[in-house]
Amino acid sequence: MSRKHGSTSRASVGALVERFALLGAWLVVIAGFGIALPGSFLTWQNFAVMFASQAPAALLALALIVPLTCGDYDLSGGAVVTLAAVILGVLNVVHQQPIGLALAAALAAGLLVGVVNAFFIVYVRIPSLVVTLGTASLVTGFVQWFSDSSTISGLDAGFVDWIIVRQLFGISYAFYVAALVALLLWYVFEYTPLGRRMLFVGKSREVARLNGIRVDRVRAGALITSSVLATLAGVVYAGVLGSADPFSGLNFLLPAFAAAFLGATSIKPGRFNAGGTFIAVYFLASGITGLSMFGIPLWVTSAFNGAALIIAVTLSQFARGRAESDLG
Amino acid sequence: MTEPLPPALALRGLAKSFGGARALDGVELTVGAREIHGLLGHNGSGKSTLVKILSGYHAPDPGATLQLFGEPLRLPLTRAEQRARGLAFVHQNLGLAPQLSVLENMRVAEITAGRPFIDWRAQRRAALASLQQFGLSIDPDQAVASLLPVERALIAIVRAFAAIDATRSGRELHGLLVLDEPTPFLARDDVERLFRLMRQVVAQGASVLFISHDLDEILEITDRATVLRDGRVAGSFETRHTGRERIVELIAGHAPVTTSSAGAVAGRGGAAAEIAFEVRELGGAALQPIDLQLRRGEIVGLTGLLGSGYEQVLQHLFGAVPATQGVLQAGRERIELRSLTPAAAVRAGFAFLPGDRQGASGAGGLSVLDNLLLPDLSRFFRGGRLQWPIMRGHAQALATRHRVRPVDVDMKLAALSGGNAQKVLLAKWLDVGPRLLLLEEPTQGVDVGAREDLWAAIRDIAAAGTVVLCASSDLEQLEALCDRVLVFARGRCRAEVDRATLSKAELLRQCYAAVAA
Ligand SMILES: Nc1ncnc2c1ncn2[C@@H]1O[C@H](COP(=O)(O)OP(=O)(O)OP(=O)(O)O)[C@@H](O)[C@H]1O
Ligand SMILES: [Mg+2]
């Protein structure tokens, strides 16, 4: 190596700090609220609830980083979450169909959205932002018609039981579903040739194409995967609530994107990555949980998400000497 | 006696570090008034970094002083300061926006100068005038992305000359034109046209800083030159009084080791070898149908003047740009070239190194390791996972073998010097041992010593049975590398020069004869 020694180690210390800054920030937030609210915030109960209730948000954020890695935005993810939940609700509760059938129908609907996205983005070659903005709106409209714009409660008890009541180490299964997906994505991104190909597709389509990568297939696959994972998020969401809420799509989407970009500042800085995304979701959730325990009004939630994103990305930009951002 | 003019450029104590690595260290550079000054040095010696500091892209480490035309200025220079003093650049990566039109790229400085309205008619007229000055018939509304690499280089050059020309007062010009390796893409007559224009602007009062790895060019055009080695000035000299040996010694840091290019002839796929590929009736939008018979282990060159169609042959054989007709027969295997995709070509064992290093060949934002190992990752996928330690070792060995400097496979490709990035991208394909290797300007920007090594590596892979097609306007390269060369003109293959008669002079003669025919 031709680099000089002292500065190499200084540079690598800097890199290490950057990688784990988000994790550190999370711990600071926990410590802060823990000191302020020792009795309520710093309890296992509180964390167990947060881990489970944020599982749908984590799943959606993980869904989004798949197409983001390939250079495509999927704005329809939030709508698909509600689509899946509402299909479960309407089929299982209103039409009294078995939960298995309802799950299959939700999956089919999610797949359909993914295929439609992929068709217009990859085959017709319309920018992903445009297409998924359209499908998001379309799906939202459909959801409201299909659910009659009302929340449907009374989902299959066995299903709800499995998602939220049953626990492992004191945390509901919902959390482990999200954790499993995060592990799976981490494995695919880091340890499979497919993950490397996705990275090249995201950085430069022409380079990827001329290196023999089937760019269209990779992009279509990523978009469909995203919709399927968003469906899973919707299913878990319905399980966590025990009911299907037709109005939460957009509320999910923005924090999920925030978590995806926030996650890209850590663990593997400069790349969308599963570990960072997962931590980011729980970092944001911890902040919001703590603030709400102080009795802070609801609007602070949005402000907190937005501020956290901008501050974190800014800090990591300065850590890298304001080098050109690798994202987007 | 005329009054002594202050030097156009005087740089002192210029240093620049990237993280821990020193790219420049205490560099002094003086470009005299009305002088064509050469800047030489091996790949990664810091030439482009110096240029990027002058253009304000990088800020130097503290302590550097700069005088332009006798006037002390602080680095980094603002764009307004550069414009006012007639600084114009052709960067090694050209600095064009591929999505925008030729017109927008050529007039970017004027268009973005902050006036509320843009007089598009005047801009178009100005652009057309400068294109004409270079004898170019390029549609100004075309997107730069759709141009050939050589046309892009010409656009960047024309743009810089136009910027110098904007400093004209009467017959006097004023300013400094900085050209960072403008010639690798250019055919001989374009180089000559470039040199004529350089002499013209100098005669009218401007100065030129000219970077090249080609000693012939340096000897021909420059008055004085400075050599960088590992970020320091190794020496500077009056070109007239300096021999080639001495220059090579300054670049390399030791007296030249005489390399015999005689070894070139050994181990070649001769007429005796079996036919590996038979191409019939290959045709495309700018290519008349041609037939090719390619033997195992053969290195076949393709050349011609700009726009003669030779560049398209490789693109079509790889499916990068679809052919309109033609088949490729490899033994019993038959490939319809009309429907060939790059993915299918790679699966068939073809490899293609495009001339456009930035946009098509490698991903600058990813690491050297990622770029090196991309073509065949399945080699490293064992036990259900990519074996990172093995990959790292392999990439490191590969970078070392092809003399990539620095050997730091975690560095982003974009952070390597132009020549070193080129080595990485060629090494990538040499490593997987393709059946058919399609190379566009394979050693563009690579310094003299490393070039010989890359040629040797290409010969080795051919000796192992790979068929190599090399499209290049660098006749010296074709002479050194190829078994035979096909010369194109107006979309047709007009002549074939075989080993017995292959020489730079003969190729040049054929290029022009082909056009005249
Ligand atoms: N952005 C960067 N980050 C880190 N290192 C860099 C960066 N840009 C350049 N370097 C390093 O600085 C050194 C000088 O590079 P430079 O591009 O100036 O070389 P060069 O003389 O122009 O070479 P070439 O003939 O190959 O174009 C190289 O070692 C290169 O890797
Ligand atoms: Mg350079």
PDB file of N, CA and C in Angstrom, chain A residues 1-4 7-8 10-11 186-197 199-201 203-215 217 268 271 320 323-326, chain B residues 18-22 318-321 342-343 346-347 352 354 358-363 365-367 370-371 374-375 377-378 381 384-386 388 391 396 406-408 411-412 428-429:
ATOM      1  N   MET A   1       0.840  -1.199   0.000  1.00  0.00           N
ATOM      2  CA  MET A   1       0.000   0.000   0.000  1.00  0.00           C
ATOM      3  C   MET A   1       0.871   1.244   0.000  1.00  0.00           C
ATOM      4  N   SER A   2       0.487   2.193  -0.795  1.00  0.00           N
ATOM      5  CA  SER A   2       1.319   3.371  -0.902  1.00  0.00           C
ATOM      6  C   SER A   2       0.852   4.467   0.058  1.00  0.00           C
ATOM      7  N   ARG A   3      -0.207   4.182   0.820  1.00  0.00           N
ATOM      8  CA  ARG A   3      -0.691   5.233   1.723  1.00  0.00           C
ATOM      9  C   ARG A   3       0.160   5.311   2.962  1.00  0.00           C
ATOM     10  N   LYS A   4       0.214   6.519   3.509  1.00  0.00           N
ATOM     11  CA  LYS A   4       1.020   6.670   4.704  1.00  0.00           C
ATOM     12  C   LYS A   4       0.244   6.192   5.908  1.00  0.00           C
ATOM     13  N   SER A   7      -2.166   8.471   8.788  1.00  0.00           N
ATOM     14  CA  SER A   7      -3.415   9.015   8.304  1.00  0.00           C
ATOM     15  C   SER A   7      -4.384   7.921   7.888  1.00  0.00           C
ATOM     16  N   THR A   8      -3.849   6.766   7.478  1.00  0.00           N
ATOM     17  CA  THR A   8      -4.742   5.667   7.134  1.00  0.00           C
ATOM     18  C   THR A   8      -5.567   5.286   8.352  1.00  0.00           C
ATOM     19  N   ARG A  10      -6.186   7.098  10.916  1.00  0.00           N
ATOM     20  CA  ARG A  10      -7.108   8.161  11.263  1.00  0.00           C
ATOM     21  C   ARG A  10      -8.346   8.099  10.369  1.00  0.00           C
ATOM     22  N   ALA A  11      -8.090   7.876   9.078  1.00  0.00           N
ATOM     23  CA  ALA A  11      -9.207   7.780   8.149  1.00  0.00           C
ATOM     24  C   ALA A  11     -10.123   6.618   8.534  1.00  0.00           C
ATOM     25  N   TRP A 186     -29.944  -8.379   3.983  1.00  0.00           N
ATOM     26  CA  TRP A 186     -28.516  -8.182   4.246  1.00  0.00           C
ATOM     27  C   TRP A 186     -27.716  -9.272   3.534  1.00  0.00           C
ATOM     28  N   TYR A 187     -28.186 -10.492   3.652  1.00  0.00           N
ATOM     29  CA  TYR A 187     -27.493 -11.603   3.011  1.00  0.00           C
ATOM     30  C   TYR A 187     -27.464 -11.417   1.490  1.00  0.00           C
ATOM     31  N   VAL A 188     -28.616 -11.079   0.920  1.00  0.00           N
ATOM     32  CA  VAL A 188     -28.668 -10.938  -0.534  1.00  0.00           C
ATOM     33  C   VAL A 188     -27.758  -9.799  -1.004  1.00  0.00           C
ATOM     34  N   PHE A 189     -27.829  -8.665  -0.325  1.00  0.00           N
ATOM     35  CA  PHE A 189     -27.018  -7.516  -0.751  1.00  0.00           C
ATOM     36  C   PHE A 189     -25.524  -7.796  -0.618  1.00  0.00           C
ATOM     37  N   GLU A 190     -25.139  -8.428   0.474  1.00  0.00           N
ATOM     38  CA  GLU A 190     -23.715  -8.559   0.774  1.00  0.00           C
ATOM     39  C   GLU A 190     -23.096  -9.839   0.230  1.00  0.00           C
ATOM     40  N   TYR A 191     -23.866 -10.906   0.215  1.00  0.00           N
ATOM     41  CA  TYR A 191     -23.231 -12.205   0.000  1.00  0.00           C
ATOM     42  C   TYR A 191     -23.698 -12.958  -1.235  1.00  0.00           C
ATOM     43  N   THR A 192     -24.452 -12.308  -2.097  1.00  0.00           N
ATOM     44  CA  THR A 192     -24.822 -13.004  -3.322  1.00  0.00           C
ATOM     45  C   THR A 192     -24.436 -12.162  -4.536  1.00  0.00           C
ATOM     46  N   PRO A 193     -24.142 -12.828  -5.648  1.00  0.00           N
ATOM     47  CA  PRO A 193     -23.857 -12.102  -6.885  1.00  0.00           C
ATOM     48  C   PRO A 193     -25.030 -11.199  -7.277  1.00  0.00           C
ATOM     49  N   LEU A 194     -26.254 -11.650  -6.996  1.00  0.00           N
ATOM     50  CA  LEU A 194     -27.411 -10.824  -7.332  1.00  0.00           C
ATOM     51  C   LEU A 194     -27.326  -9.455  -6.666  1.00  0.00           C
ATOM     52  N   GLY A 195     -26.943  -9.448  -5.397  1.00  0.00           N
ATOM     53  CA  GLY A 195     -26.830  -8.190  -4.677  1.00  0.00           C
ATOM     54  C   GLY A 195     -25.818  -7.256  -5.322  1.00  0.00           C
ATOM     55  N   ARG A 196     -24.690  -7.803  -5.769  1.00  0.00           N
ATOM     56  CA  ARG A 196     -23.687  -6.973  -6.433  1.00  0.00           C
ATOM     57  C   ARG A 196     -24.230  -6.432  -7.743  1.00  0.00           C
ATOM     58  N   ARG A 197     -24.979  -7.283  -8.448  1.00  0.00           N
ATOM     59  CA  ARG A 197     -25.527  -6.825  -9.729  1.00  0.00           C
ATOM     60  C   ARG A 197     -26.507  -5.683  -9.508  1.00  0.00           C
ATOM     61  N   LEU A 199     -26.451  -3.522  -7.253  1.00  0.00           N
ATOM     62  CA  LEU A 199     -25.663  -2.329  -6.959  1.00  0.00           C
ATOM     63  C   LEU A 199     -25.190  -1.654  -8.250  1.00  0.00           C
ATOM     64  N   PHE A 200     -24.704  -2.438  -9.183  1.00  0.00           N
ATOM     65  CA  PHE A 200     -24.229  -1.864 -10.442  1.00  0.00           C
ATOM     66  C   PHE A 200     -25.389  -1.274 -11.246  1.00  0.00           C
ATOM     67  N   VAL A 201     -26.534  -1.961 -11.216  1.00  0.00           N
ATOM     68  CA  VAL A 201     -27.695  -1.431 -11.924  1.00  0.00           C
ATOM     69  C   VAL A 201     -28.064  -0.064 -11.351  1.00  0.00           C
ATOM     70  N   LYS A 203     -26.053   2.060  -9.820  1.00  0.00           N
ATOM     71  CA  LYS A 203     -25.029   3.085 -10.045  1.00  0.00           C
ATOM     72  C   LYS A 203     -24.999   3.537 -11.495  1.00  0.00           C
ATOM     73  N   SER A 204     -25.079   2.609 -12.407  1.00  0.00           N
ATOM     74  CA  SER A 204     -25.060   2.979 -13.809  1.00  0.00           C
ATOM     75  C   SER A 204     -25.668   1.866 -14.647  1.00  0.00           C
ATOM     76  N   ARG A 205     -26.812   2.150 -15.222  1.00  0.00           N
ATOM     77  CA  ARG A 205     -27.503   1.121 -16.001  1.00  0.00           C
ATOM     78  C   ARG A 205     -26.692   0.702 -17.208  1.00  0.00           C
ATOM     79  N   GLU A 206     -26.037   1.690 -17.857  1.00  0.00           N
ATOM     80  CA  GLU A 206     -25.310   1.363 -19.077  1.00  0.00           C
ATOM     81  C   GLU A 206     -24.101   0.477 -18.754  1.00  0.00           C
ATOM     82  N   VAL A 207     -23.407   0.802 -17.701  1.00  0.00           N
ATOM     83  CA  VAL A 207     -22.273  -0.033 -17.303  1.00  0.00           C
ATOM     84  C   VAL A 207     -22.765  -1.438 -16.983  1.00  0.00           C
ATOM     85  N   ALA A 208     -23.848  -1.533 -16.242  1.00  0.00           N
ATOM     86  CA  ALA A 208     -24.383  -2.846 -15.889  1.00  0.00           C
ATOM     87  C   ALA A 208     -24.750  -3.634 -17.140  1.00  0.00           C
ATOM     88  N   ARG A 209     -25.405  -2.963 -18.066  1.00  0.00           N
ATOM     89  CA  ARG A 209     -25.849  -3.636 -19.286  1.00  0.00           C
ATOM     90  C   ARG A 209     -24.646  -4.179 -20.064  1.00  0.00           C
ATOM     91  N   LEU A 210     -23.615  -3.349 -20.205  1.00  0.00           N
ATOM     92  CA  LEU A 210     -22.459  -3.759 -21.006  1.00  0.00           C
ATOM     93  C   LEU A 210     -21.575  -4.756 -20.269  1.00  0.00           C
ATOM     94  N   ASN A 211     -21.876  -5.011 -19.014  1.00  0.00           N
ATOM     95  CA  ASN A 211     -21.176  -6.077 -18.324  1.00  0.00           C
ATOM     96  C   ASN A 211     -22.018  -7.347 -18.292  1.00  0.00           C
ATOM     97  N   GLY A 212     -23.057  -7.352 -19.100  1.00  0.00           N
ATOM     98  CA  GLY A 212     -23.840  -8.570 -19.254  1.00  0.00           C
ATOM     99  C   GLY A 212     -24.931  -8.769 -18.229  1.00  0.00           C
ATOM    100  N   ILE A 213     -25.219  -7.743 -17.450  1.00  0.00           N
ATOM    101  CA  ILE A 213     -26.299  -7.868 -16.478  1.00  0.00           C
ATOM    102  C   ILE A 213     -27.627  -7.607 -17.177  1.00  0.00           C
ATOM    103  N   ARG A 214     -28.625  -8.438 -16.881  1.00  0.00           N
ATOM    104  CA  ARG A 214     -29.939  -8.190 -17.495  1.00  0.00           C
ATOM    105  C   ARG A 214     -30.665  -7.144 -16.666  1.00  0.00           C
ATOM    106  N   VAL A 215     -30.376  -5.913 -17.006  1.00  0.00           N
ATOM    107  CA  VAL A 215     -30.810  -4.776 -16.204  1.00  0.00           C
ATOM    108  C   VAL A 215     -32.324  -4.778 -16.014  1.00  0.00           C
ATOM    109  N   ARG A 217     -34.497  -7.195 -16.051  1.00  0.00           N
ATOM    110  CA  ARG A 217     -34.960  -8.220 -15.125  1.00  0.00           C
ATOM    111  C   ARG A 217     -34.673  -7.845 -13.693  1.00  0.00           C
ATOM    112  N   LYS A 268     -23.153   0.660   6.222  1.00  0.00           N
ATOM    113  CA  LYS A 268     -22.467   0.717   4.929  1.00  0.00           C
ATOM    114  C   LYS A 268     -22.711   2.102   4.352  1.00  0.00           C
ATOM    115  N   ARG A 271     -24.571   3.524   0.909  1.00  0.00           N
ATOM    116  CA  ARG A 271     -25.394   2.524   0.233  1.00  0.00           C
ATOM    117  C   ARG A 271     -26.633   2.255   1.049  1.00  0.00           C
ATOM    118  N   ARG A 320     -17.902  13.184   5.718  1.00  0.00           N
ATOM    119  CA  ARG A 320     -17.194  12.778   4.503  1.00  0.00           C
ATOM    120  C   ARG A 320     -16.675  13.987   3.749  1.00  0.00           C
ATOM    121  N   ALA A 323     -18.260  15.394   0.408  1.00  0.00           N
ATOM    122  CA  ALA A 323     -18.040  14.768  -0.895  1.00  0.00           C
ATOM    123  C   ALA A 323     -19.397  14.573  -1.543  1.00  0.00           C
ATOM    124  N   GLU A 324     -19.363  14.475  -2.859  1.00  0.00           N
ATOM    125  CA  GLU A 324     -20.594  14.243  -3.606  1.00  0.00           C
ATOM    126  C   GLU A 324     -21.331  13.054  -3.008  1.00  0.00           C
ATOM    127  N   SER A 325     -22.604  13.227  -2.719  1.00  0.00           N
ATOM    128  CA  SER A 325     -23.363  12.129  -2.146  1.00  0.00           C
ATOM    129  C   SER A 325     -23.496  11.002  -3.162  1.00  0.00           C
ATOM    130  N   ASP A 326     -23.440   9.788  -2.659  1.00  0.00           N
ATOM    131  CA  ASP A 326     -23.548   8.638  -3.558  1.00  0.00           C
ATOM    132  C   ASP A 326     -24.992   8.277  -3.852  1.00  0.00           C
TER     133      ASP A 326
ATOM    134  N   PHE B  18      -5.141  13.470  -0.809  1.00  0.00           N
ATOM    135  CA  PHE B  18      -6.472  12.861  -0.726  1.00  0.00           C
ATOM    136  C   PHE B  18      -6.419  11.906   0.445  1.00  0.00           C
ATOM    137  N   GLY B  19      -7.123  12.211   1.525  1.00  0.00           N
ATOM    138  CA  GLY B  19      -7.007  11.369   2.702  1.00  0.00           C
ATOM    139  C   GLY B  19      -5.546  11.316   3.083  1.00  0.00           C
ATOM    140  N   GLY B  20      -4.960  10.137   3.087  1.00  0.00           N
ATOM    141  CA  GLY B  20      -3.558  10.032   3.465  1.00  0.00           C
ATOM    142  C   GLY B  20      -2.608  10.129   2.289  1.00  0.00           C
ATOM    143  N   ALA B  21      -3.148  10.014   1.072  1.00  0.00           N
ATOM    144  CA  ALA B  21      -2.263   9.885  -0.085  1.00  0.00           C
ATOM    145  C   ALA B  21      -1.933  11.254  -0.664  1.00  0.00           C
ATOM    146  N   ARG B  22      -0.642  11.480  -0.934  1.00  0.00           N
ATOM    147  CA  ARG B  22      -0.208  12.746  -1.529  1.00  0.00           C
ATOM    148  C   ARG B  22      -0.232  12.615  -3.039  1.00  0.00           C
ATOM    149  N   PHE B 318     -21.173  -7.445 -29.973  1.00  0.00           N
ATOM    150  CA  PHE B 318     -21.487  -7.652 -28.557  1.00  0.00           C
ATOM    151  C   PHE B 318     -22.968  -7.401 -28.287  1.00  0.00           C
ATOM    152  N   GLY B 319     -23.668  -6.853 -29.264  1.00  0.00           N
ATOM    153  CA  GLY B 319     -25.071  -6.529 -29.031  1.00  0.00           C
ATOM    154  C   GLY B 319     -25.262  -5.241 -28.251  1.00  0.00           C
ATOM    155  N   ALA B 320     -24.202  -4.472 -28.087  1.00  0.00           N
ATOM    156  CA  ALA B 320     -24.331  -3.202 -27.358  1.00  0.00           C
ATOM    157  C   ALA B 320     -25.223  -2.250 -28.131  1.00  0.00           C
ATOM    158  N   VAL B 321     -25.031  -2.236 -29.456  1.00  0.00           N
ATOM    159  CA  VAL B 321     -25.942  -1.560 -30.368  1.00  0.00           C
ATOM    160  C   VAL B 321     -26.413  -2.648 -31.315  1.00  0.00           C
ATOM    161  N   PRO B 342     -26.204  -7.834 -24.846  1.00  0.00           N
ATOM    162  CA  PRO B 342     -24.939  -7.968 -24.117  1.00  0.00           C
ATOM    163  C   PRO B 342     -24.964  -9.133 -23.125  1.00  0.00           C
ATOM    164  N   ALA B 343     -26.114  -9.341 -22.485  1.00  0.00           N
ATOM    165  CA  ALA B 343     -26.181 -10.432 -21.512  1.00  0.00           C
ATOM    166  C   ALA B 343     -25.935 -11.773 -22.199  1.00  0.00           C
ATOM    167  N   VAL B 346     -22.253 -12.086 -23.149  1.00  0.00           N
ATOM    168  CA  VAL B 346     -21.386 -12.453 -22.023  1.00  0.00           C
ATOM    169  C   VAL B 346     -21.522 -13.945 -21.735  1.00  0.00           C
ATOM    170  N   ARG B 347     -22.747 -14.451 -21.811  1.00  0.00           N
ATOM    171  CA  ARG B 347     -22.924 -15.880 -21.564  1.00  0.00           C
ATOM    172  C   ARG B 347     -22.232 -16.713 -22.633  1.00  0.00           C
ATOM    173  N   PHE B 352     -16.483  -7.147 -23.816  1.00  0.00           N
ATOM    174  CA  PHE B 352     -16.416  -5.891 -24.561  1.00  0.00           C
ATOM    175  C   PHE B 352     -15.934  -4.774 -23.651  1.00  0.00           C
ATOM    176  N   PRO B 354     -15.725  -0.966 -23.702  1.00  0.00           N
ATOM    177  CA  PRO B 354     -16.111   0.206 -24.486  1.00  0.00           C
ATOM    178  C   PRO B 354     -15.075   1.318 -24.350  1.00  0.00           C
ATOM    179  N   GLN B 358     -15.964   6.420 -18.669  1.00  0.00           N
ATOM    180  CA  GLN B 358     -16.827   6.943 -17.618  1.00  0.00           C
ATOM    181  C   GLN B 358     -18.227   6.360 -17.658  1.00  0.00           C
ATOM    182  N   GLY B 359     -18.813   6.425 -18.857  1.00  0.00           N
ATOM    183  CA  GLY B 359     -20.245   6.178 -18.919  1.00  0.00           C
ATOM    184  C   GLY B 359     -20.624   4.742 -19.203  1.00  0.00           C
ATOM    185  N   ALA B 360     -19.688   3.952 -19.735  1.00  0.00           N
ATOM    186  CA  ALA B 360     -20.099   2.644 -20.207  1.00  0.00           C
ATOM    187  C   ALA B 360     -19.254   1.511 -19.659  1.00  0.00           C
ATOM    188  N   SER B 361     -18.047   1.818 -19.240  1.00  0.00           N
ATOM    189  CA  SER B 361     -17.105   0.749 -18.945  1.00  0.00           C
ATOM    190  C   SER B 361     -17.094   0.365 -17.472  1.00  0.00           C
ATOM    191  N   GLY B 362     -16.991   1.357 -16.621  1.00  0.00           N
ATOM    192  CA  GLY B 362     -16.907   1.061 -15.206  1.00  0.00           C
ATOM    193  C   GLY B 362     -17.757   2.013 -14.397  1.00  0.00           C
ATOM    194  N   ALA B 363     -18.156   1.574 -13.196  1.00  0.00           N
ATOM    195  CA  ALA B 363     -18.948   2.434 -12.322  1.00  0.00           C
ATOM    196  C   ALA B 363     -18.000   3.180 -11.396  1.00  0.00           C
ATOM    197  N   GLY B 365     -18.494   5.241  -9.061  1.00  0.00           N
ATOM    198  CA  GLY B 365     -18.902   5.350  -7.666  1.00  0.00           C
ATOM    199  C   GLY B 365     -18.689   4.069  -6.874  1.00  0.00           C
ATOM    200  N   LEU B 366     -18.327   2.985  -7.547  1.00  0.00           N
ATOM    201  CA  LEU B 366     -18.078   1.737  -6.822  1.00  0.00           C
ATOM    202  C   LEU B 366     -16.583   1.474  -6.748  1.00  0.00           C
ATOM    203  N   SER B 367     -16.222   0.547  -5.889  1.00  0.00           N
ATOM    204  CA  SER B 367     -14.800   0.349  -5.610  1.00  0.00           C
ATOM    205  C   SER B 367     -14.101  -0.371  -6.756  1.00  0.00           C
ATOM    206  N   ASP B 370     -15.099  -4.010  -6.637  1.00  0.00           N
ATOM    207  CA  ASP B 370     -16.399  -4.278  -7.257  1.00  0.00           C
ATOM    208  C   ASP B 370     -16.277  -4.306  -8.771  1.00  0.00           C
ATOM    209  N   ASN B 371     -15.578  -3.340  -9.317  1.00  0.00           N
ATOM    210  CA  ASN B 371     -15.450  -3.261 -10.770  1.00  0.00           C
ATOM    211  C   ASN B 371     -14.626  -4.414 -11.336  1.00  0.00           C
ATOM    212  N   LEU B 374     -16.712  -7.919 -11.198  1.00  0.00           N
ATOM    213  CA  LEU B 374     -18.101  -7.979 -11.650  1.00  0.00           C
ATOM    214  C   LEU B 374     -18.400  -9.045 -12.696  1.00  0.00           C
ATOM    215  N   PRO B 375     -17.570  -9.225 -13.747  1.00  0.00           N
ATOM    216  CA  PRO B 375     -18.016 -10.081 -14.839  1.00  0.00           C
ATOM    217  C   PRO B 375     -18.344 -11.510 -14.431  1.00  0.00           C
ATOM    218  N   LEU B 377     -18.953 -13.275 -10.922  1.00  0.00           N
ATOM    219  CA  LEU B 377     -18.956 -13.371  -9.465  1.00  0.00           C
ATOM    220  C   LEU B 377     -19.208 -14.797  -8.995  1.00  0.00           C
ATOM    221  N   SER B 378     -19.747 -15.626  -9.899  1.00  0.00           N
ATOM    222  CA  SER B 378     -20.103 -16.976  -9.463  1.00  0.00           C
ATOM    223  C   SER B 378     -18.865 -17.755  -9.013  1.00  0.00           C
ATOM    224  N   PHE B 381     -18.751 -17.487  -5.328  1.00  0.00           N
ATOM    225  CA  PHE B 381     -19.970 -17.814  -4.591  1.00  0.00           C
ATOM    226  C   PHE B 381     -19.904 -19.286  -4.206  1.00  0.00           C
ATOM    227  N   GLY B 384     -22.939 -21.011  -0.427  1.00  0.00           N
ATOM    228  CA  GLY B 384     -24.080 -20.132  -0.247  1.00  0.00           C
ATOM    229  C   GLY B 384     -23.726 -18.685   0.022  1.00  0.00           C
ATOM    230  N   ARG B 385     -22.468 -18.315  -0.102  1.00  0.00           N
ATOM    231  CA  ARG B 385     -22.140 -16.909   0.121  1.00  0.00           C
ATOM    232  C   ARG B 385     -20.909 -16.494  -0.667  1.00  0.00           C
ATOM    233  N   LEU B 386     -20.830 -15.201  -0.934  1.00  0.00           N
ATOM    234  CA  LEU B 386     -19.636 -14.666  -1.586  1.00  0.00           C
ATOM    235  C   LEU B 386     -18.479 -14.715  -0.589  1.00  0.00           C
ATOM    236  N   TRP B 388     -15.675 -13.131   0.643  1.00  0.00           N
ATOM    237  CA  TRP B 388     -15.011 -11.824   0.556  1.00  0.00           C
ATOM    238  C   TRP B 388     -13.495 -11.882   0.712  1.00  0.00           C
ATOM    239  N   MET B 391     -12.125 -12.914  -2.546  1.00  0.00           N
ATOM    240  CA  MET B 391     -12.340 -11.867  -3.551  1.00  0.00           C
ATOM    241  C   MET B 391     -11.326 -10.744  -3.397  1.00  0.00           C
ATOM    242  N   GLN B 396      -6.714  -7.894  -5.330  1.00  0.00           N
ATOM    243  CA  GLN B 396      -5.434  -7.283  -5.021  1.00  0.00           C
ATOM    244  C   GLN B 396      -4.336  -7.824  -5.939  1.00  0.00           C
ATOM    245  N   PRO B 406      -2.717   3.514  -6.823  1.00  0.00           N
ATOM    246  CA  PRO B 406      -2.214   2.625  -5.786  1.00  0.00           C
ATOM    247  C   PRO B 406      -2.978   1.306  -5.760  1.00  0.00           C
ATOM    248  N   VAL B 407      -2.357   0.264  -5.200  1.00  0.00           N
ATOM    249  CA  VAL B 407      -3.060  -1.019  -5.083  1.00  0.00           C
ATOM    250  C   VAL B 407      -3.932  -0.965  -3.842  1.00  0.00           C
ATOM    251  N   ASP B 408      -5.039  -0.265  -3.976  1.00  0.00           N
ATOM    252  CA  ASP B 408      -5.971  -0.178  -2.863  1.00  0.00           C
ATOM    253  C   ASP B 408      -7.339  -0.479  -3.452  1.00  0.00           C
ATOM    254  N   MET B 411     -10.579   1.605  -2.932  1.00  0.00           N
ATOM    255  CA  MET B 411     -10.728   2.955  -3.473  1.00  0.00           C
ATOM    256  C   MET B 411     -11.827   2.958  -4.525  1.00  0.00           C
ATOM    257  N   LYS B 412     -12.531   4.081  -4.602  1.00  0.00           N
ATOM    258  CA  LYS B 412     -13.513   4.183  -5.675  1.00  0.00           C
ATOM    259  C   LYS B 412     -12.792   4.265  -7.012  1.00  0.00           C
ATOM    260  N   LYS B 428     -10.136  -6.479 -15.755  1.00  0.00           N
ATOM    261  CA  LYS B 428     -11.402  -7.126 -15.443  1.00  0.00           C
ATOM    262  C   LYS B 428     -11.745  -8.189 -16.477  1.00  0.00           C
ATOM    263  N   TRP B 429     -11.604  -7.851 -17.748  1.00  0.00           N
ATOM    264  CA  TRP B 429     -11.960  -8.809 -18.791  1.00  0.00           C
ATOM    265  C   TRP B 429     -10.859  -9.831 -19.036  1.00  0.00           C
TER     266      TRP B 429
END
